Amino acid sequence: MRVLITGGLGFIGTQLCRSLTRAGHDVVIVDSMTVQVHGDTPSIVLPDGATLVRLDVRNIHEQADLLCGVDIVYHLAAETGTAQSMYQIQRYVDVNERGTAALLESIARCTNRPRKVILTSSRSVYGEGAFIDAAGAIVQPAPRTREQLDANHWEPRDATGVPLRAIATPETLPFAPGSIYAATKASQELLLNAASQALNFDAITLRLQNVYGAGQSLQNPYTGIISIFFNRARQGLMLPIYEDGKETRDFVHVEDVVAGLMAAMTNDVPSGTICNIGSGIATPVNELARQLLRAAGLDVPIKVTGQFRVGDIRHNFADISRARALLGFMPQVSLADGLARFCAWAKSEPVYADGLDKATAELKAKGLAN
Ligand SMILES: NC(=O)c1ccc[n+]([C@@H]2O[C@H](COP(=O)([O-])OP(=O)(O)OC[C@H]3O[C@@H](n4cnc5c(N)ncnc54)[C@H](O)[C@@H]3O)[C@@H](O)[C@H]2O)c1
């Protein structure tokens, strides 16, 4: 089959491209090679069977023949930093929403259209996600306010001030984006689903959790906690843990994510299907830092700073039962194994200047962090 991947030179796109070419598919990558992800002097090695079109996805409709004859489209190209999206608002909306619009318009201009478009959305569309209250009801708390965070009230609470308990977030939870990034991902989903009905192609959306693994950018200080922490630890810098360190994330290995993406192509699921892709396990961030240092064989202080970022969620882990049922999705890589593999790869990479302090200073200057 002929497969087009937007953002195919990125972390997930690279691994997806490898998997597709290994399976014998022809792959066309459309990627603008942004400096934030690839640095100033990117070194690109494409697998056999893949070709690269260096192009901004926002201009893809001007090369509509790129899409003609393509069977499957994976739409990955995006700006991905949650905190950065809170002040580079135009850039995030422009790339993520107008980029999706341009892709859909180029499909509309094709006579032989792709039969399926698979979007990598994000768990961030749920905002704080699913919790349970004292009466056992499922609730979706509003984003924590600046006042709550200033008072170190980290846990989302009910109206009487009682902390709520996080549960696995199902796809049935409505959109409640707490960041511009999240809002653009929700918008991408809506645009895709509306276009698929009108233009008669299948739309599949995978809502990814925190993806990690070899090949993750070690240069981007705006996203990817494992890369950022590894890069700091290697330079003897302490690991700053926001809030009280008990906030949780669902870390899913890129190999498992690629398996989910491949299944979304091959499995016959109804158009409009939305599936969470994660490990289904909540890992506290302070525990993540400990496990990472152990896997890396590095020893630097882990410092719970009490810092926070406006727009961050408190807890997150995915209900992956739908992906299991529809895609046969079963995460295979444990966090311990995945971190060991990540560290083995990352140690062979250059050491990059740490950008976290600069990124944090940018947020503070805009009142988006304490
Ligand atoms: N990595 C995660 O943890 C995670 C979690 C949830 C969702 N996602 C989604 O998965 C997708 C891929 O994420 P990733 O981690 O591989 O990101 P990445 O930043 O590593 O890769 C993104 C790629 O898109 C390219 N790109 C950016 N803007 C572009 C534009 N205007 N035109 C063409 N190419 C452009 C970049 O050059 C890069 O190669 C994104 O849509 C992201 O929102 C990722």
mmCIF file of N, CA and C in Angstrom, residues 16 199 215 338:
data_model
loop_
_atom_site.group_PDB
_atom_site.id
_atom_site.type_symbol
_atom_site.label_atom_id
_atom_site.label_comp_id
_atom_site.label_asym_id
_atom_site.label_seq_id
_atom_site.Cartn_x
_atom_site.Cartn_y
_atom_site.Cartn_z
ATOM 1 N N LEU A 16 7.139 4.657 13.149
ATOM 2 C CA LEU A 16 6.016 4.173 12.350
ATOM 3 C C LEU A 16 6.469 3.893 10.919
ATOM 4 N N LEU A 199 -16.407 13.661 2.668
ATOM 5 C CA LEU A 199 -15.508 13.269 1.572
ATOM 6 C C LEU A 199 -15.376 11.751 1.424
ATOM 7 N N GLY A 215 14.805 7.544 20.164
ATOM 8 C CA GLY A 215 14.475 8.409 19.039
ATOM 9 C C GLY A 215 13.726 9.663 19.456
ATOM 10 N N GLY A 338 11.309 -0.502 29.092
ATOM 11 C CA GLY A 338 11.316 0.636 28.170
ATOM 12 C C GLY A 338 12.349 1.682 28.561
#
